[in-house]
């Protein structure tokens, strides 16, 4: 069996001993070649076996309930202080109420007069406020009418300036190539003479072109 069609990959593949000078990348080199063990204090197997998880759980639970008990005790103390202060305030308010009963009769008449004066002042303020609102509305309406008139005038001026028949200053703008010397240079280049048929070989266009080209 012939091996002519066999691929040449295997024979052509090189090996390490073919080239004595080799280069390796530092990332291809082996690293961490030593096995690391846990040290004391890093939860080694012996330390895990010595730990009493049940005792830790009970201690944590006891600390939690102790903390809650302290919080409840401090809250009760705060409530007691608040209740004492509240009682003192109620007693002081009762004493003030007894003293104010004597002065209430004298202050009723003055309070009625003050209430009437306040009502008159309120009515005057309302009338003044209504007047100010009316003046502002009239001023706003006047400004809107003036703005509309100004806009209409501006539009009329734009229309008049846009119409060349009404605008005396209107002029047709010249093109940038109006004064160049090479303008209309290609005129007539693409114009081809119309073909005609003459029943005479001596006066035909083909005979004339042939004579002009080869005989003259």
PDB file of C-alpha atoms in Angstrom:
ATOM      1  CA  UNK A   1       0.000   0.000   0.000  1.00  0.00           C
ATOM      2  CA  UNK A   2       1.452   3.334  -1.005  1.00  0.00           C
ATOM      3  CA  UNK A   3       1.960   6.203   1.426  1.00  0.00           C
ATOM      4  CA  UNK A   4       2.166   8.956  -1.192  1.00  0.00           C
ATOM      5  CA  UNK A   5      -1.121  10.500  -0.102  1.00  0.00           C
ATOM      6  CA  UNK A   6      -0.205  10.491   3.578  1.00  0.00           C
ATOM      7  CA  UNK A   7      -0.148  13.963   5.171  1.00  0.00           C
ATOM      8  CA  UNK A   8       3.267  15.281   6.120  1.00  0.00           C
ATOM      9  CA  UNK A   9       2.145  16.703   9.483  1.00  0.00           C
ATOM     10  CA  UNK A  10       3.650  13.959  11.650  1.00  0.00           C
ATOM     11  CA  UNK A  11       7.084  13.806   9.958  1.00  0.00           C
ATOM     12  CA  UNK A  12       7.368  17.597   9.824  1.00  0.00           C
ATOM     13  CA  UNK A  13       6.402  18.186  13.456  1.00  0.00           C
ATOM     14  CA  UNK A  14       9.439  19.201  15.508  1.00  0.00           C
ATOM     15  CA  UNK A  15      10.431  18.085  19.000  1.00  0.00           C
ATOM     16  CA  UNK A  16      12.291  19.672  21.895  1.00  0.00           C
ATOM     17  CA  UNK A  17      15.559  18.005  21.017  1.00  0.00           C
ATOM     18  CA  UNK A  18      15.479  19.413  17.506  1.00  0.00           C
ATOM     19  CA  UNK A  19      16.248  22.982  18.678  1.00  0.00           C
ATOM     20  CA  UNK A  20      18.652  23.330  21.631  1.00  0.00           C
ATOM     21  CA  UNK A  21      17.788  27.001  22.285  1.00  0.00           C
ATOM     22  CA  UNK A  22      14.274  27.321  23.692  1.00  0.00           C
ATOM     23  CA  UNK A  23      12.365  30.219  25.203  1.00  0.00           C
ATOM     24  CA  UNK A  24       9.471  29.875  27.635  1.00  0.00           C
ATOM     25  CA  UNK A  25       7.123  32.535  28.908  1.00  0.00           C
ATOM     26  CA  UNK A  26       7.011  33.174  32.638  1.00  0.00           C
ATOM     27  CA  UNK A  27       3.279  32.502  32.544  1.00  0.00           C
ATOM     28  CA  UNK A  28       3.895  29.029  31.156  1.00  0.00           C
ATOM     29  CA  UNK A  29       6.179  28.024  34.037  1.00  0.00           C
ATOM     30  CA  UNK A  30       4.836  25.985  36.941  1.00  0.00           C
ATOM     31  CA  UNK A  31       3.792  27.981  39.999  1.00  0.00           C
ATOM     32  CA  UNK A  32       2.558  27.070  43.510  1.00  0.00           C
ATOM     33  CA  UNK A  33       4.575  23.882  43.580  1.00  0.00           C
ATOM     34  CA  UNK A  34       4.285  23.498  47.369  1.00  0.00           C
ATOM     35  CA  UNK A  35       1.163  22.405  49.221  1.00  0.00           C
ATOM     36  CA  UNK A  36       0.036  24.861  51.884  1.00  0.00           C
ATOM     37  CA  UNK A  37      -1.418  23.713  55.212  1.00  0.00           C
ATOM     38  CA  UNK A  38      -3.587  25.580  57.656  1.00  0.00           C
ATOM     39  CA  UNK A  39      -1.758  27.188  60.549  1.00  0.00           C
ATOM     40  CA  UNK A  40      -2.931  27.501  64.175  1.00  0.00           C
ATOM     41  CA  UNK A  41      -5.734  30.058  64.377  1.00  0.00           C
ATOM     42  CA  UNK A  42      -6.980  29.338  60.842  1.00  0.00           C
ATOM     43  CA  UNK A  43      -9.714  26.863  61.906  1.00  0.00           C
ATOM     44  CA  UNK A  44      -7.683  23.741  61.539  1.00  0.00           C
ATOM     45  CA  UNK A  45      -9.282  20.337  61.858  1.00  0.00           C
ATOM     46  CA  UNK A  46      -8.223  20.049  65.522  1.00  0.00           C
ATOM     47  CA  UNK A  47      -9.684  23.442  66.376  1.00  0.00           C
ATOM     48  CA  UNK A  48     -12.984  22.587  64.689  1.00  0.00           C
ATOM     49  CA  UNK A  49     -13.244  19.381  66.686  1.00  0.00           C
ATOM     50  CA  UNK A  50     -12.605  21.236  69.967  1.00  0.00           C
ATOM     51  CA  UNK A  51     -15.274  23.896  69.345  1.00  0.00           C
ATOM     52  CA  UNK A  52     -18.559  23.358  71.237  1.00  0.00           C
ATOM     53  CA  UNK A  53     -21.204  24.761  68.918  1.00  0.00           C
ATOM     54  CA  UNK A  54     -24.043  24.155  71.381  1.00  0.00           C
ATOM     55  CA  UNK A  55     -22.326  26.214  74.049  1.00  0.00           C
ATOM     56  CA  UNK A  56     -21.740  29.073  71.623  1.00  0.00           C
ATOM     57  CA  UNK A  57     -25.385  29.042  70.551  1.00  0.00           C
ATOM     58  CA  UNK A  58     -26.631  29.135  74.143  1.00  0.00           C
ATOM     59  CA  UNK A  59     -24.258  31.982  75.024  1.00  0.00           C
ATOM     60  CA  UNK A  60     -25.367  34.032  71.996  1.00  0.00           C
ATOM     61  CA  UNK A  61     -29.021  33.481  72.908  1.00  0.00           C
ATOM     62  CA  UNK A  62     -28.375  34.559  76.502  1.00  0.00           C
ATOM     63  CA  UNK A  63     -26.597  37.726  75.362  1.00  0.00           C
ATOM     64  CA  UNK A  64     -29.516  38.557  73.070  1.00  0.00           C
ATOM     65  CA  UNK A  65     -32.142  38.249  75.829  1.00  0.00           C
ATOM     66  CA  UNK A  66     -29.940  40.235  78.209  1.00  0.00           C
ATOM     67  CA  UNK A  67     -29.696  43.054  75.702  1.00  0.00           C
ATOM     68  CA  UNK A  68     -33.475  43.081  75.159  1.00  0.00           C
ATOM     69  CA  UNK A  69     -34.058  43.126  78.926  1.00  0.00           C
ATOM     70  CA  UNK A  70     -31.830  46.186  79.313  1.00  0.00           C
ATOM     71  CA  UNK A  71     -33.651  48.001  76.512  1.00  0.00           C
ATOM     72  CA  UNK A  72     -37.049  47.280  78.097  1.00  0.00           C
ATOM     73  CA  UNK A  73     -35.802  48.502  81.480  1.00  0.00           C
ATOM     74  CA  UNK A  74     -34.553  51.790  80.044  1.00  0.00           C
ATOM     75  CA  UNK A  75     -37.895  52.271  78.274  1.00  0.00           C
ATOM     76  CA  UNK A  76     -39.800  51.811  81.516  1.00  0.00           C
ATOM     77  CA  UNK A  77     -37.611  54.428  83.210  1.00  0.00           C
ATOM     78  CA  UNK A  78     -38.309  56.875  80.411  1.00  0.00           C
ATOM     79  CA  UNK A  79     -42.062  56.231  80.691  1.00  0.00           C
ATOM     80  CA  UNK A  80     -41.976  56.870  84.445  1.00  0.00           C
ATOM     81  CA  UNK A  81     -40.134  60.180  83.975  1.00  0.00           C
ATOM     82  CA  UNK A  82     -42.588  61.232  81.286  1.00  0.00           C
ATOM     83  CA  UNK A  83     -45.581  60.404  83.494  1.00  0.00           C
ATOM     84  CA  UNK A  84     -44.150  62.448  86.379  1.00  0.00           C
ATOM     85  CA  UNK A  85     -43.558  65.468  84.160  1.00  0.00           C
ATOM     86  CA  UNK A  86     -47.072  65.124  82.736  1.00  0.00           C
ATOM     87  CA  UNK A  87     -48.596  65.142  86.220  1.00  0.00           C
ATOM     88  CA  UNK A  88     -46.688  68.302  87.135  1.00  0.00           C
ATOM     89  CA  UNK A  89     -47.859  70.044  83.971  1.00  0.00           C
ATOM     90  CA  UNK A  90     -51.481  69.128  84.694  1.00  0.00           C
ATOM     91  CA  UNK A  91     -51.246  70.580  88.192  1.00  0.00           C
ATOM     92  CA  UNK A  92     -49.715  73.802  86.879  1.00  0.00           C
ATOM     93  CA  UNK A  93     -52.440  74.078  84.229  1.00  0.00           C
ATOM     94  CA  UNK A  94     -55.145  73.659  86.888  1.00  0.00           C
ATOM     95  CA  UNK A  95     -53.652  76.511  88.940  1.00  0.00           C
ATOM     96  CA  UNK A  96     -53.512  78.759  85.864  1.00  0.00           C
ATOM     97  CA  UNK A  97     -57.154  77.948  85.082  1.00  0.00           C
ATOM     98  CA  UNK A  98     -58.234  79.052  88.575  1.00  0.00           C
ATOM     99  CA  UNK A  99     -56.372  82.344  88.196  1.00  0.00           C
ATOM    100  CA  UNK A 100     -57.747  82.998  84.711  1.00  0.00           C
ATOM    101  CA  UNK A 101     -61.416  82.592  85.769  1.00  0.00           C
ATOM    102  CA  UNK A 102     -61.286  85.945  87.559  1.00  0.00           C
ATOM    103  CA  UNK A 103     -59.929  87.796  84.528  1.00  0.00           C
ATOM    104  CA  UNK A 104     -62.212  86.128  81.966  1.00  0.00           C
ATOM    105  CA  UNK A 105     -65.189  88.451  82.581  1.00  0.00           C
ATOM    106  CA  UNK A 106     -63.099  91.571  82.076  1.00  0.00           C
ATOM    107  CA  UNK A 107     -61.502  90.283  78.885  1.00  0.00           C
ATOM    108  CA  UNK A 108     -64.804  89.261  77.208  1.00  0.00           C
ATOM    109  CA  UNK A 109     -65.812  92.841  76.373  1.00  0.00           C
ATOM    110  CA  UNK A 110     -62.372  93.753  75.040  1.00  0.00           C
ATOM    111  CA  UNK A 111     -62.256  90.560  72.962  1.00  0.00           C
ATOM    112  CA  UNK A 112     -65.622  91.417  71.339  1.00  0.00           C
ATOM    113  CA  UNK A 113     -64.339  94.862  70.344  1.00  0.00           C
ATOM    114  CA  UNK A 114     -61.149  93.362  68.960  1.00  0.00           C
ATOM    115  CA  UNK A 115     -63.169  90.804  66.946  1.00  0.00           C
ATOM    116  CA  UNK A 116     -65.259  93.587  65.351  1.00  0.00           C
ATOM    117  CA  UNK A 117     -62.118  95.539  64.460  1.00  0.00           C
ATOM    118  CA  UNK A 118     -60.560  92.429  62.941  1.00  0.00           C
ATOM    119  CA  UNK A 119     -63.669  91.815  60.809  1.00  0.00           C
ATOM    120  CA  UNK A 120     -63.563  95.400  59.495  1.00  0.00           C
ATOM    121  CA  UNK A 121     -59.859  95.076  58.679  1.00  0.00           C
ATOM    122  CA  UNK A 122     -60.475  91.758  56.908  1.00  0.00           C
ATOM    123  CA  UNK A 123     -63.249  93.252  54.771  1.00  0.00           C
ATOM    124  CA  UNK A 124     -61.016  96.193  53.838  1.00  0.00           C
ATOM    125  CA  UNK A 125     -58.176  93.855  52.892  1.00  0.00           C
ATOM    126  CA  UNK A 126     -60.497  91.739  50.731  1.00  0.00           C
ATOM    127  CA  UNK A 127     -61.727  94.824  48.863  1.00  0.00           C
ATOM    128  CA  UNK A 128     -58.149  95.968  48.297  1.00  0.00           C
ATOM    129  CA  UNK A 129     -57.149  92.507  47.077  1.00  0.00           C
ATOM    130  CA  UNK A 130     -60.064  92.406  44.643  1.00  0.00           C
ATOM    131  CA  UNK A 131     -59.066  95.821  43.301  1.00  0.00           C
ATOM    132  CA  UNK A 132     -55.458  94.693  42.765  1.00  0.00           C
ATOM    133  CA  UNK A 133     -56.606  91.550  40.933  1.00  0.00           C
ATOM    134  CA  UNK A 134     -58.841  93.604  38.641  1.00  0.00           C
ATOM    135  CA  UNK A 135     -56.022  96.035  37.813  1.00  0.00           C
ATOM    136  CA  UNK A 136     -53.638  93.175  37.038  1.00  0.00           C
ATOM    137  CA  UNK A 137     -56.198  91.505  34.751  1.00  0.00           C
ATOM    138  CA  UNK A 138     -56.731  94.774  32.838  1.00  0.00           C
ATOM    139  CA  UNK A 139     -52.959  95.274  32.502  1.00  0.00           C
ATOM    140  CA  UNK A 140     -52.498  91.707  31.241  1.00  0.00           C
ATOM    141  CA  UNK A 141     -55.276  92.136  28.654  1.00  0.00           C
ATOM    142  CA  UNK A 142     -53.763  95.428  27.460  1.00  0.00           C
ATOM    143  CA  UNK A 143     -50.323  93.812  27.040  1.00  0.00           C
ATOM    144  CA  UNK A 144     -51.815  90.909  25.076  1.00  0.00           C
ATOM    145  CA  UNK A 145     -53.611  93.298  22.712  1.00  0.00           C
ATOM    146  CA  UNK A 146     -50.421  95.307  22.180  1.00  0.00           C
ATOM    147  CA  UNK A 147     -48.452  92.119  21.467  1.00  0.00           C
ATOM    148  CA  UNK A 148     -51.053  90.955  18.935  1.00  0.00           C
ATOM    149  CA  UNK A 149     -51.001  94.323  17.165  1.00  0.00           C
ATOM    150  CA  UNK A 150     -47.193  94.258  17.028  1.00  0.00           C
ATOM    151  CA  UNK A 151     -47.216  90.723  15.613  1.00  0.00           C
ATOM    152  CA  UNK A 152     -49.753  91.673  12.919  1.00  0.00           C
ATOM    153  CA  UNK A 153     -47.658  94.704  11.932  1.00  0.00           C
ATOM    154  CA  UNK A 154     -44.505  92.613  11.719  1.00  0.00           C
ATOM    155  CA  UNK A 155     -46.213  90.015   9.506  1.00  0.00           C
ATOM    156  CA  UNK A 156     -47.483  92.725   7.143  1.00  0.00           C
ATOM    157  CA  UNK A 157     -43.953  94.118   6.821  1.00  0.00           C
ATOM    158  CA  UNK A 158     -42.539  90.662   6.088  1.00  0.00           C
ATOM    159  CA  UNK A 159     -45.164  90.055   3.394  1.00  0.00           C
ATOM    160  CA  UNK A 160     -44.493  93.453   1.816  1.00  0.00           C
ATOM    161  CA  UNK A 161     -40.721  92.951   1.840  1.00  0.00           C
ATOM    162  CA  UNK A 162     -41.072  89.471   0.361  1.00  0.00           C
ATOM    163  CA  UNK A 163     -43.038  90.719  -2.670  1.00  0.00           C
ATOM    164  CA  UNK A 164     -40.580  92.102  -5.285  1.00  0.00           C
ATOM    165  CA  UNK A 165     -43.333  94.272  -6.790  1.00  0.00           C
ATOM    166  CA  UNK A 166     -43.892  96.110  -3.496  1.00  0.00           C
ATOM    167  CA  UNK A 167     -40.285  96.183  -2.307  1.00  0.00           C
ATOM    168  CA  UNK A 168     -38.270  98.899  -4.063  1.00  0.00           C
ATOM    169  CA  UNK A 169     -34.974  97.668  -2.657  1.00  0.00           C
ATOM    170  CA  UNK A 170     -35.419  94.180  -4.089  1.00  0.00           C
ATOM    171  CA  UNK A 171     -32.745  93.119  -6.588  1.00  0.00           C
ATOM    172  CA  UNK A 172     -31.935  89.798  -8.190  1.00  0.00           C
ATOM    173  CA  UNK A 173     -28.721  88.370  -6.846  1.00  0.00           C
ATOM    174  CA  UNK A 174     -26.036  87.614  -9.413  1.00  0.00           C
ATOM    175  CA  UNK A 175     -24.463  84.230  -9.651  1.00  0.00           C
ATOM    176  CA  UNK A 176     -20.852  83.781  -8.667  1.00  0.00           C
ATOM    177  CA  UNK A 177     -19.910  82.735 -12.228  1.00  0.00           C
ATOM    178  CA  UNK A 178     -21.578  85.558 -14.130  1.00  0.00           C
ATOM    179  CA  UNK A 179     -18.282  87.307 -14.957  1.00  0.00           C
ATOM    180  CA  UNK A 180     -16.069  84.310 -15.720  1.00  0.00           C
ATOM    181  CA  UNK A 181     -14.550  83.999 -19.186  1.00  0.00           C
ATOM    182  CA  UNK A 182     -15.114  80.274 -19.567  1.00  0.00           C
ATOM    183  CA  UNK A 183     -18.872  80.427 -19.263  1.00  0.00           C
ATOM    184  CA  UNK A 184     -20.890  78.602 -21.949  1.00  0.00           C
ATOM    185  CA  UNK A 185     -17.742  77.029 -23.404  1.00  0.00           C
ATOM    186  CA  UNK A 186     -19.406  73.645 -23.885  1.00  0.00           C
ATOM    187  CA  UNK A 187     -22.378  74.983 -25.769  1.00  0.00           C
ATOM    188  CA  UNK A 188     -22.860  73.176 -29.065  1.00  0.00           C
ATOM    189  CA  UNK A 189     -20.462  70.320 -28.306  1.00  0.00           C
ATOM    190  CA  UNK A 190     -23.196  67.764 -27.886  1.00  0.00           C
ATOM    191  CA  UNK A 191     -25.255  69.090 -30.798  1.00  0.00           C
ATOM    192  CA  UNK A 192     -25.022  66.478 -33.563  1.00  0.00           C
ATOM    193  CA  UNK A 193     -26.105  67.286 -37.128  1.00  0.00           C
ATOM    194  CA  UNK A 194     -29.271  65.611 -38.222  1.00  0.00           C
ATOM    195  CA  UNK A 195     -28.718  62.675 -40.527  1.00  0.00           C
ATOM    196  CA  UNK A 196     -30.060  63.028 -44.086  1.00  0.00           C
ATOM    197  CA  UNK A 197     -30.385  60.675 -47.045  1.00  0.00           C
ATOM    198  CA  UNK A 198     -29.323  61.766 -50.571  1.00  0.00           C
ATOM    199  CA  UNK A 199     -29.740  59.426 -53.533  1.00  0.00           C
ATOM    200  CA  UNK A 200     -26.400  60.489 -54.988  1.00  0.00           C
ATOM    201  CA  UNK A 201     -23.074  58.971 -53.977  1.00  0.00           C
ATOM    202  CA  UNK A 202     -21.072  62.042 -54.966  1.00  0.00           C
ATOM    203  CA  UNK A 203     -23.166  64.459 -52.875  1.00  0.00           C
ATOM    204  CA  UNK A 204     -23.758  62.219 -49.858  1.00  0.00           C
ATOM    205  CA  UNK A 205     -22.382  63.174 -46.436  1.00  0.00           C
ATOM    206  CA  UNK A 206     -20.275  60.030 -46.207  1.00  0.00           C
ATOM    207  CA  UNK A 207     -18.582  60.786 -49.573  1.00  0.00           C
ATOM    208  CA  UNK A 208     -17.900  64.393 -48.526  1.00  0.00           C
ATOM    209  CA  UNK A 209     -16.321  63.314 -45.206  1.00  0.00           C
ATOM    210  CA  UNK A 210     -14.260  60.636 -46.963  1.00  0.00           C
ATOM    211  CA  UNK A 211     -12.914  63.106 -49.538  1.00  0.00           C
ATOM    212  CA  UNK A 212     -12.124  65.720 -46.848  1.00  0.00           C
ATOM    213  CA  UNK A 213     -10.280  63.162 -44.776  1.00  0.00           C
ATOM    214  CA  UNK A 214      -8.241  61.204 -47.344  1.00  0.00           C
ATOM    215  CA  UNK A 215      -8.031  63.280 -50.547  1.00  0.00           C
ATOM    216  CA  UNK A 216      -7.527  66.889 -49.440  1.00  0.00           C
TER     217      UNK A 216
END
